[in-house]
Amino acid sequence: MEWVAVFNEFVHDVCRAIIPRPADRVPLKPHHLLHLAAAVLPSVYMAYLARRPETFHLRLVLLPPIALVTLGTFFRFIVPGAEYIAINWVIAVFSIFVVAKDINWAWRPEGMLKVGEEKPGVFIKPPNKSRGGPSSHSAYDTRVLPSVGKRRSLAWLYDALELVGTQRGIGWKFGIGVHIPKEHRSLERSAFLRQTLASALRNFVVLDACESFIKLVPGVNSPGGGTIFRPELPILPRYILSTAVHIASGCMFIVGFELLYDLFTLVGVGLLYHDPSSWPPLMDHPWKSDSLHEFWARRWHQVLRETFLVCGGSVGGAVAGNIGVAFGTFIGSGLFHELAVCSYGQGFDPRGMLFFVQQAPLLVLERLWRRFTGYRVQGIYGRLWVYFCIVILGQPLVDSWHRRGLGGGYIVNPRISPVRLLLIPYLRWFTEILGLHSVSVLLN
């Protein structure tokens, strides 16, 4: 029908006005960073409103324009050059992440509450039984934060930035039940900073080593992309290589997240004088998981947990309860990752979502196993099950990303890469001495 075609064209034009084609975007220059910083300010204001009572309707009204400003600004620019696709992917992920946080702050009528609050800034203090308990004049004592009363200096800004900065919800109602890994560093400030700096350096070296290995794989190391399943190899070497690339890619995500977290920790504790206990570890040794439930709920990082609930988990829960939450959360996770990739003209690949979507039925299988056998998935067989689900079933996801050029972009600049500056030249020299010319060519 004609009106359907007109409507589709209108929707297409609106979407392209917000998210232009990569060829129509402005090359990102240093002074454009001010534009990106300004685009985040409305979200900071949304966080401020979420910490103020009786702002629910105002937040709902402001949500559409704030989301449009955020997406429209971040997707207006592009870092030119196919080798920078990874940086563009990070920019896309960040913009979608910010909009998801805006939605989370806007849709809660009560606002964003800390543990023990009855409304933003007003804490409920349990009755003191030694002084009369419930028979006292008031069953509850309330204390109002300074930022809600007479706001002096920048207390209101600190309140908003505190909400912006929290990701796992430690100390907040939305973070109740989130697993916090046990601290393995000293909580003495100087020792904590030294150990965190050592962790950052270690994560940087591992990240560099994994990326340098991936850059040795033909096709995968190209900005144009290539498959991790090299067709010219026999079946066994082909899948050994694909598994190695998959594991290296996964390690890059783990140490990359931890490196960024270490850097933020150094700023928070070293410069802003946060208490070291407020920066617990990000991950809890995910390779030690012996069930998928343990992997996703405890050992993998929980930074994006609330984001995925906003992107799909809340809707799924409204439709089908707890099972709907699981399915909706992983669907939201798949959309989150896939839209970030295809937003830069890399095309939509359903395999990019399949890995995340299949996690929900696999978790259901674990629950059914426990119901019918009386034993939960655990032990060595549970660990093999996790490795099969993540390392084997996850390879199509990594392949879809590398086919679209993510492996060809640089995370660590070669000019500061210790592996590419020191280790690889030595290995090239050593293989030439041994006469292993094919290996030497591969290391070039």
Short mmCIF file of C-alpha atoms in Angstrom, two decimals:
data_model
loop_
_atom_site.label_atom_id
_atom_site.label_comp_id
_atom_site.label_asym_id
_atom_site.label_seq_id
_atom_site.Cartn_x
_atom_site.Cartn_y
_atom_site.Cartn_z
CA MET A 1 0.00 0.00 0.00
CA GLU A 2 1.16 3.51 -0.78
CA TRP A 3 0.82 4.84 2.76
CA VAL A 4 2.96 1.98 4.07
CA ALA A 5 5.72 2.90 1.62
CA VAL A 6 5.47 6.56 2.63
CA PHE A 7 5.64 5.65 6.31
CA ASN A 8 8.65 3.38 5.78
CA GLU A 9 10.43 6.13 3.86
CA PHE A 10 9.66 8.59 6.66
CA VAL A 11 11.03 6.23 9.33
CA HIS A 12 14.12 5.57 7.21
CA ASP A 13 14.77 9.31 6.77
CA VAL A 14 14.34 9.95 10.50
CA CYS A 15 16.76 7.15 11.38
CA ARG A 16 19.30 8.43 8.86
CA ALA A 17 18.97 11.94 10.27
CA ILE A 18 19.92 10.56 13.70
CA ILE A 19 22.43 7.93 12.55
CA PRO A 20 23.86 8.92 9.14
CA ARG A 21 25.67 6.51 6.87
CA PRO A 22 29.37 6.23 7.71
CA ALA A 23 30.24 8.00 4.45
CA ASP A 24 28.11 11.00 5.48
CA ARG A 25 29.72 11.45 8.89
CA VAL A 26 32.25 14.08 9.90
CA PRO A 27 35.85 12.94 10.48
CA LEU A 28 36.53 13.21 14.21
CA LYS A 29 39.07 15.90 15.10
CA PRO A 30 40.44 16.75 18.57
CA HIS A 31 38.20 19.82 18.92
CA HIS A 32 35.15 17.62 18.26
CA LEU A 33 35.72 15.98 21.64
CA LEU A 34 34.05 19.06 23.12
CA HIS A 35 30.92 18.19 21.13
CA LEU A 36 30.94 14.66 22.54
CA ALA A 37 31.49 15.95 26.08
CA ALA A 38 28.61 18.42 25.70
CA ALA A 39 26.34 15.61 24.48
CA VAL A 40 26.85 13.79 27.79
CA LEU A 41 25.79 16.78 29.92
CA PRO A 42 22.02 16.23 29.39
CA SER A 43 22.50 12.70 30.74
CA VAL A 44 24.22 14.11 33.81
CA TYR A 45 21.18 16.33 34.30
CA MET A 46 18.93 13.27 33.95
CA ALA A 47 20.98 11.59 36.69
CA TYR A 48 20.52 14.70 38.83
CA LEU A 49 16.74 14.55 38.34
CA ALA A 50 16.73 10.83 39.19
CA ARG A 51 18.13 11.83 42.59
CA ARG A 52 15.39 14.37 43.21
CA PRO A 53 11.85 13.53 44.37
CA GLU A 54 8.78 14.24 42.24
CA THR A 55 10.63 14.48 38.92
CA PHE A 56 9.19 11.38 37.25
CA HIS A 57 7.07 13.16 34.63
CA LEU A 58 9.82 15.63 33.85
CA ARG A 59 12.26 12.77 33.29
CA LEU A 60 9.83 11.05 30.91
CA VAL A 61 9.37 14.25 28.93
CA LEU A 62 13.11 14.87 28.67
CA LEU A 63 14.05 11.28 27.78
CA PRO A 64 13.33 11.41 23.99
CA PRO A 65 15.25 14.64 23.28
CA ILE A 66 18.17 13.58 25.49
CA ALA A 67 18.39 10.21 23.73
CA LEU A 68 18.22 11.87 20.31
CA VAL A 69 20.91 14.40 21.22
CA THR A 70 23.21 11.66 22.52
CA LEU A 71 22.84 9.34 19.53
CA GLY A 72 22.77 12.17 16.99
CA THR A 73 25.98 13.70 18.32
CA PHE A 74 28.03 10.53 18.78
CA PHE A 75 26.98 9.10 15.41
CA ARG A 76 27.65 12.39 13.66
CA PHE A 77 31.38 11.72 13.81
CA ILE A 78 33.62 8.91 12.66
CA VAL A 79 37.31 8.16 13.08
CA PRO A 80 38.36 7.81 9.42
CA GLY A 81 40.29 4.76 8.32
CA ALA A 82 39.25 1.13 8.29
CA GLU A 83 41.99 0.31 10.80
CA TYR A 84 40.11 2.36 13.40
CA ILE A 85 36.90 0.34 13.26
CA ALA A 86 37.51 -0.91 16.82
CA ILE A 87 37.60 2.69 18.09
CA ASN A 88 34.38 3.50 16.24
CA TRP A 89 32.81 0.39 17.74
CA VAL A 90 33.74 1.56 21.24
CA ILE A 91 32.21 4.99 20.53
CA ALA A 92 28.99 3.32 19.36
CA VAL A 93 28.90 1.04 22.42
CA PHE A 94 29.38 4.03 24.71
CA SER A 95 26.57 6.06 23.11
CA ILE A 96 24.09 3.16 23.32
CA PHE A 97 25.23 2.54 26.90
CA VAL A 98 24.54 6.17 27.86
CA VAL A 99 21.05 6.08 26.32
CA ALA A 100 20.29 2.84 28.19
CA LYS A 101 21.29 4.53 31.44
CA ASP A 102 19.03 7.50 30.58
CA ILE A 103 16.12 5.11 30.10
CA ASN A 104 16.89 3.40 33.38
CA TRP A 105 16.96 6.71 35.24
CA ALA A 106 13.79 8.00 33.56
CA TRP A 107 11.31 5.13 33.89
CA ARG A 108 11.48 4.66 37.68
CA PRO A 109 8.74 6.75 39.35
CA GLU A 110 10.60 6.76 42.69
CA GLY A 111 13.92 7.74 41.11
CA MET A 112 17.24 6.03 41.79
CA LEU A 113 17.40 5.01 45.44
CA LYS A 114 20.31 3.94 47.57
CA VAL A 115 19.98 1.03 49.96
CA GLY A 116 17.95 2.21 52.95
CA GLU A 117 16.30 5.19 51.25
CA GLU A 118 12.56 5.73 51.10
CA LYS A 119 12.96 8.53 48.56
CA PRO A 120 16.02 10.17 47.00
CA GLY A 121 18.23 11.55 49.74
CA VAL A 122 16.00 10.49 52.64
CA PHE A 123 17.16 7.43 54.56
CA ILE A 124 14.98 5.23 56.74
CA LYS A 125 16.56 4.49 60.09
CA PRO A 126 15.20 1.37 61.82
CA PRO A 127 13.62 1.98 65.24
CA ASN A 128 16.00 1.95 68.21
CA LYS A 129 14.41 -0.61 70.54
CA SER A 130 16.59 0.46 73.46
CA ARG A 131 14.84 3.81 73.33
CA GLY A 132 11.30 2.66 73.04
CA GLY A 133 11.22 0.91 69.67
CA PRO A 134 7.86 1.10 67.93
CA SER A 135 6.25 2.81 70.90
CA SER A 136 8.44 5.84 70.28
CA HIS A 137 6.91 8.99 68.92
CA SER A 138 8.02 7.99 65.45
CA ALA A 139 8.63 4.48 64.15
CA TYR A 140 11.21 5.82 61.73
CA ASP A 141 13.79 8.54 61.91
CA THR A 142 14.79 10.15 58.66
CA ARG A 143 17.86 12.09 57.79
CA VAL A 144 18.05 14.23 54.70
CA LEU A 145 21.23 14.44 52.69
CA PRO A 146 22.81 17.89 52.44
CA SER A 147 22.32 17.79 48.69
CA VAL A 148 18.54 17.66 49.17
CA GLY A 149 18.38 20.37 51.78
CA LYS A 150 20.31 23.57 51.42
CA ARG A 151 22.55 22.71 48.51
CA ARG A 152 25.87 24.33 49.17
CA SER A 153 28.85 24.40 46.82
CA LEU A 154 28.70 21.49 44.35
CA ALA A 155 26.93 18.88 46.47
CA TRP A 156 24.19 18.53 43.86
CA LEU A 157 26.78 17.82 41.16
CA TYR A 158 28.50 15.21 43.32
CA ASP A 159 25.13 13.49 43.86
CA ALA A 160 24.54 13.29 40.10
CA LEU A 161 28.09 12.18 39.28
CA GLU A 162 27.90 9.49 41.97
CA LEU A 163 24.95 7.97 40.11
CA VAL A 164 26.67 8.40 36.73
CA GLY A 165 29.78 6.66 38.03
CA THR A 166 28.15 3.64 39.62
CA GLN A 167 27.80 0.72 37.21
CA ARG A 168 27.28 -2.37 39.36
CA GLY A 169 25.04 -0.52 41.80
CA ILE A 170 27.14 -1.09 44.91
CA GLY A 171 25.16 0.54 47.71
CA TRP A 172 22.15 1.18 45.46
CA LYS A 173 18.82 -0.64 45.36
CA PHE A 174 19.24 -1.65 41.72
CA GLY A 175 22.50 -3.35 42.68
CA ILE A 176 21.05 -5.58 45.41
CA GLY A 177 22.02 -9.17 44.66
CA VAL A 178 24.91 -8.31 42.34
CA HIS A 179 27.93 -10.48 43.08
CA ILE A 180 30.98 -8.52 44.22
CA PRO A 181 34.28 -10.43 43.89
CA LYS A 182 36.38 -10.86 47.01
CA GLU A 183 39.17 -8.31 47.33
CA HIS A 184 42.65 -9.77 46.88
CA ARG A 185 44.60 -6.53 47.25
CA SER A 186 45.66 -4.79 50.42
CA LEU A 187 43.20 -2.10 51.52
CA GLU A 188 46.07 0.07 52.77
CA ARG A 189 46.00 2.96 50.29
CA SER A 190 49.65 2.99 49.13
CA ALA A 191 49.85 -0.80 48.78
CA PHE A 192 46.47 -0.85 47.03
CA LEU A 193 47.67 1.70 44.47
CA ARG A 194 50.93 -0.20 43.85
CA GLN A 195 49.10 -3.48 43.32
CA THR A 196 46.54 -1.84 41.04
CA LEU A 197 49.29 -0.25 38.96
CA ALA A 198 51.01 -3.64 38.66
CA SER A 199 47.70 -5.17 37.57
CA ALA A 200 47.26 -2.45 34.93
CA LEU A 201 50.73 -3.09 33.50
CA ARG A 202 50.15 -6.85 33.50
CA ASN A 203 46.80 -6.47 31.73
CA PHE A 204 48.38 -4.14 29.15
CA VAL A 205 51.08 -6.68 28.31
CA VAL A 206 48.54 -9.53 28.00
CA LEU A 207 46.27 -7.35 25.85
CA ASP A 208 49.21 -6.47 23.60
CA ALA A 209 50.28 -10.13 23.31
CA CYS A 210 46.77 -11.32 22.37
CA GLU A 211 46.28 -8.55 19.83
CA SER A 212 49.73 -9.14 18.32
CA PHE A 213 48.90 -12.85 17.90
CA ILE A 214 45.60 -12.06 16.17
CA LYS A 215 47.42 -9.66 13.83
CA LEU A 216 49.48 -12.62 12.59
CA VAL A 217 46.44 -14.47 11.20
CA PRO A 218 45.93 -13.75 7.47
CA GLY A 219 42.61 -12.07 6.72
CA VAL A 220 41.76 -11.55 10.35
CA ASN A 221 44.55 -8.95 10.54
CA SER A 222 43.04 -6.97 7.68
CA PRO A 223 40.67 -4.00 8.20
CA GLY A 224 38.61 -5.57 5.43
CA GLY A 225 38.03 -8.59 7.65
CA GLY A 226 38.55 -12.30 7.32
CA THR A 227 37.33 -15.57 8.77
CA ILE A 228 38.99 -17.31 11.70
CA PHE A 229 38.20 -20.63 9.96
CA ARG A 230 40.99 -20.60 7.36
CA PRO A 231 39.69 -22.70 4.42
CA GLU A 232 43.19 -23.46 3.07
CA LEU A 233 44.07 -25.42 6.22
CA PRO A 234 43.17 -29.07 6.93
CA ILE A 235 40.25 -29.54 9.30
CA LEU A 236 42.22 -30.17 12.52
CA PRO A 237 44.70 -27.25 12.15
CA ARG A 238 41.81 -25.06 10.98
CA TYR A 239 39.85 -25.53 14.17
CA ILE A 240 42.94 -25.40 16.38
CA LEU A 241 43.67 -21.98 14.88
CA SER A 242 40.05 -20.79 15.18
CA THR A 243 39.97 -21.88 18.82
CA ALA A 244 43.25 -20.09 19.53
CA VAL A 245 41.98 -16.88 17.89
CA HIS A 246 38.70 -17.17 19.79
CA ILE A 247 40.48 -17.60 23.14
CA ALA A 248 42.85 -14.71 22.35
CA SER A 249 39.86 -12.50 21.46
CA GLY A 250 38.09 -13.44 24.68
CA CYS A 251 41.24 -12.72 26.70
CA MET A 252 41.43 -9.31 25.03
CA PHE A 253 37.96 -8.49 26.33
CA ILE A 254 38.80 -9.70 29.84
CA VAL A 255 42.11 -7.87 30.21
CA GLY A 256 40.80 -4.86 28.27
CA PHE A 257 37.93 -4.41 30.72
CA GLU A 258 40.25 -4.93 33.67
CA LEU A 259 42.84 -2.50 32.29
CA LEU A 260 40.25 0.26 31.95
CA TYR A 261 38.92 -0.53 35.41
CA ASP A 262 42.45 -0.42 36.85
CA LEU A 263 42.99 3.01 35.31
CA PHE A 264 39.70 4.33 36.70
CA THR A 265 40.61 2.81 40.07
CA LEU A 266 43.95 4.63 40.08
CA VAL A 267 42.14 7.90 39.38
CA GLY A 268 39.41 7.27 41.95
CA VAL A 269 41.69 6.19 44.78
CA GLY A 270 44.87 8.04 43.83
CA LEU A 271 43.48 11.42 42.77
CA LEU A 272 39.95 11.60 44.19
CA TYR A 273 40.88 9.86 47.47
CA HIS A 274 38.11 7.26 47.32
CA ASP A 275 38.28 4.48 49.86
CA PRO A 276 40.02 1.43 48.29
CA SER A 277 37.12 -0.78 49.42
CA SER A 278 34.82 1.15 47.07
CA TRP A 279 36.76 -0.27 44.07
CA PRO A 280 36.44 -4.07 44.41
CA PRO A 281 37.70 -6.36 41.62
CA LEU A 282 35.80 -6.26 38.34
CA MET A 283 35.81 -9.99 37.52
CA ASP A 284 36.02 -13.13 39.62
CA HIS A 285 38.26 -15.49 37.60
CA PRO A 286 35.70 -16.41 34.89
CA TRP A 287 37.85 -19.33 33.70
CA LYS A 288 37.12 -21.09 37.02
CA SER A 289 33.37 -21.27 36.36
CA ASP A 290 31.84 -24.74 36.58
CA SER A 291 28.35 -23.76 35.41
CA LEU A 292 26.95 -21.19 33.01
CA HIS A 293 24.92 -19.68 35.84
CA GLU A 294 28.08 -19.13 37.85
CA PHE A 295 29.85 -17.72 34.80
CA TRP A 296 27.24 -15.09 33.93
CA ALA A 297 25.89 -14.26 37.40
CA ARG A 298 29.10 -14.28 39.44
CA ARG A 299 32.40 -14.55 37.61
CA TRP A 300 31.85 -12.43 34.48
CA HIS A 301 31.77 -8.68 35.02
CA GLN A 302 28.42 -7.16 36.01
CA VAL A 303 29.05 -3.65 34.65
CA LEU A 304 26.41 -3.95 31.90
CA ARG A 305 23.91 -6.00 33.90
CA GLU A 306 21.47 -3.13 34.36
CA THR A 307 21.95 -2.03 30.74
CA PHE A 308 20.88 -5.42 29.41
CA LEU A 309 17.90 -5.46 31.76
CA VAL A 310 16.83 -2.13 30.25
CA CYS A 311 17.46 -3.34 26.68
CA GLY A 312 15.32 -6.46 27.06
CA GLY A 313 15.25 -8.05 30.50
CA SER A 314 12.53 -5.81 31.92
CA VAL A 315 10.25 -6.41 28.94
CA GLY A 316 10.89 -10.15 29.07
CA GLY A 317 10.13 -10.20 32.80
CA ALA A 318 6.81 -8.43 32.24
CA VAL A 319 5.86 -11.02 29.63
CA ALA A 320 7.12 -14.29 31.12
CA GLY A 321 8.46 -13.74 34.64
CA ASN A 322 11.92 -14.98 35.60
CA ILE A 323 12.40 -17.01 32.42
CA GLY A 324 11.41 -13.94 30.43
CA VAL A 325 14.02 -11.91 32.29
CA ALA A 326 16.73 -14.41 31.27
CA PHE A 327 15.67 -14.53 27.62
CA GLY A 328 15.07 -10.77 27.40
CA THR A 329 18.39 -9.93 29.04
CA PHE A 330 20.41 -12.03 26.61
CA ILE A 331 18.40 -10.78 23.63
CA GLY A 332 19.11 -7.25 24.84
CA SER A 333 22.79 -8.11 25.17
CA GLY A 334 22.87 -9.46 21.62
CA LEU A 335 21.16 -6.35 20.24
CA PHE A 336 23.50 -4.11 22.21
CA HIS A 337 26.63 -5.70 20.76
CA GLU A 338 25.32 -6.25 17.23
CA LEU A 339 23.81 -2.80 16.70
CA ALA A 340 27.10 -1.22 17.76
CA VAL A 341 28.92 -3.15 15.02
CA CYS A 342 26.44 -2.69 12.20
CA SER A 343 25.89 1.01 13.01
CA TYR A 344 29.21 1.69 11.29
CA GLY A 345 28.19 0.12 8.00
CA GLN A 346 29.43 -3.40 8.75
CA GLY A 347 26.09 -5.05 8.06
CA PHE A 348 23.88 -7.13 10.33
CA ASP A 349 25.01 -10.69 11.06
CA PRO A 350 22.51 -12.88 12.95
CA ARG A 351 25.41 -14.94 14.29
CA GLY A 352 26.37 -11.86 16.28
CA MET A 353 23.18 -12.29 18.28
CA LEU A 354 22.92 -16.08 18.24
CA PHE A 355 25.66 -16.62 20.83
CA PHE A 356 23.93 -14.35 23.35
CA VAL A 357 20.39 -15.55 22.64
CA GLN A 358 21.35 -19.23 23.02
CA GLN A 359 22.68 -18.61 26.53
CA ALA A 360 19.12 -18.40 27.91
CA PRO A 361 17.99 -21.90 26.80
CA LEU A 362 21.36 -23.29 27.91
CA LEU A 363 20.73 -21.84 31.37
CA VAL A 364 17.27 -23.40 31.31
CA LEU A 365 18.90 -26.76 30.56
CA GLU A 366 21.08 -26.36 33.64
CA ARG A 367 17.98 -25.71 35.75
CA LEU A 368 16.18 -28.73 34.28
CA TRP A 369 19.23 -30.89 34.98
CA ARG A 370 19.13 -29.90 38.62
CA ARG A 371 15.38 -30.46 38.84
CA PHE A 372 15.45 -33.96 37.37
CA THR A 373 18.74 -35.23 38.84
CA GLY A 374 18.86 -33.37 42.14
CA TYR A 375 22.42 -32.22 41.38
CA ARG A 376 23.47 -28.85 40.09
CA VAL A 377 25.96 -28.53 37.24
CA GLN A 378 29.39 -28.37 38.88
CA GLY A 379 32.85 -29.93 39.12
CA ILE A 380 35.09 -30.91 36.25
CA TYR A 381 32.17 -31.86 34.00
CA GLY A 382 30.51 -28.54 34.73
CA ARG A 383 33.70 -26.73 33.78
CA LEU A 384 33.95 -28.69 30.52
CA TRP A 385 30.30 -27.76 29.86
CA VAL A 386 31.12 -24.06 30.34
CA TYR A 387 34.15 -24.29 28.06
CA PHE A 388 32.04 -25.99 25.39
CA CYS A 389 29.32 -23.31 25.58
CA ILE A 390 31.74 -20.37 25.60
CA VAL A 391 34.80 -21.55 23.66
CA ILE A 392 33.16 -23.82 21.06
CA LEU A 393 29.67 -22.39 20.63
CA GLY A 394 31.05 -18.85 20.85
CA GLN A 395 33.32 -19.13 17.81
CA PRO A 396 30.67 -18.05 15.24
CA LEU A 397 30.27 -14.79 17.21
CA VAL A 398 33.99 -14.00 17.11
CA ASP A 399 34.13 -15.05 13.46
CA SER A 400 31.31 -12.64 12.59
CA TRP A 401 33.19 -9.79 14.28
CA HIS A 402 36.50 -10.58 12.59
CA ARG A 403 34.82 -11.00 9.20
CA ARG A 404 33.67 -7.39 9.61
CA GLY A 405 37.14 -6.09 10.35
CA LEU A 406 37.26 -5.74 14.13
CA GLY A 407 40.49 -7.74 14.25
CA GLY A 408 42.13 -5.39 11.74
CA GLY A 409 41.80 -2.33 13.96
CA TYR A 410 44.42 -1.40 16.51
CA ILE A 411 43.77 -1.42 20.24
CA VAL A 412 47.45 -0.97 21.20
CA ASN A 413 49.32 1.38 18.88
CA PRO A 414 52.27 -0.50 17.31
CA ARG A 415 54.58 2.35 18.31
CA ILE A 416 54.05 1.54 22.01
CA SER A 417 53.60 -2.22 21.66
CA PRO A 418 56.34 -4.11 23.57
CA VAL A 419 55.45 -7.36 21.79
CA ARG A 420 55.69 -5.86 18.31
CA LEU A 421 58.73 -3.73 19.10
CA LEU A 422 60.75 -6.30 21.06
CA LEU A 423 59.41 -9.86 21.04
CA ILE A 424 58.34 -10.32 17.41
CA PRO A 425 61.61 -8.93 15.91
CA TYR A 426 63.57 -11.31 18.16
CA LEU A 427 61.38 -14.27 17.14
CA ARG A 428 61.79 -13.30 13.47
CA TRP A 429 65.57 -13.21 13.86
CA PHE A 430 65.58 -16.52 15.71
CA THR A 431 63.44 -18.33 13.10
CA GLU A 432 65.66 -17.02 10.28
CA ILE A 433 68.69 -18.50 12.02
CA LEU A 434 66.89 -21.85 12.28
CA GLY A 435 65.91 -21.66 8.62
CA LEU A 436 62.19 -21.53 9.37
CA HIS A 437 61.51 -19.07 6.57
CA SER A 438 57.75 -19.72 6.44
CA VAL A 439 57.45 -18.80 10.12
CA SER A 440 59.65 -15.76 9.62
CA VAL A 441 57.38 -14.54 6.81
CA LEU A 442 54.36 -15.00 9.07
CA LEU A 443 56.00 -12.80 11.73
CA ASN A 444 56.48 -9.91 9.28
#
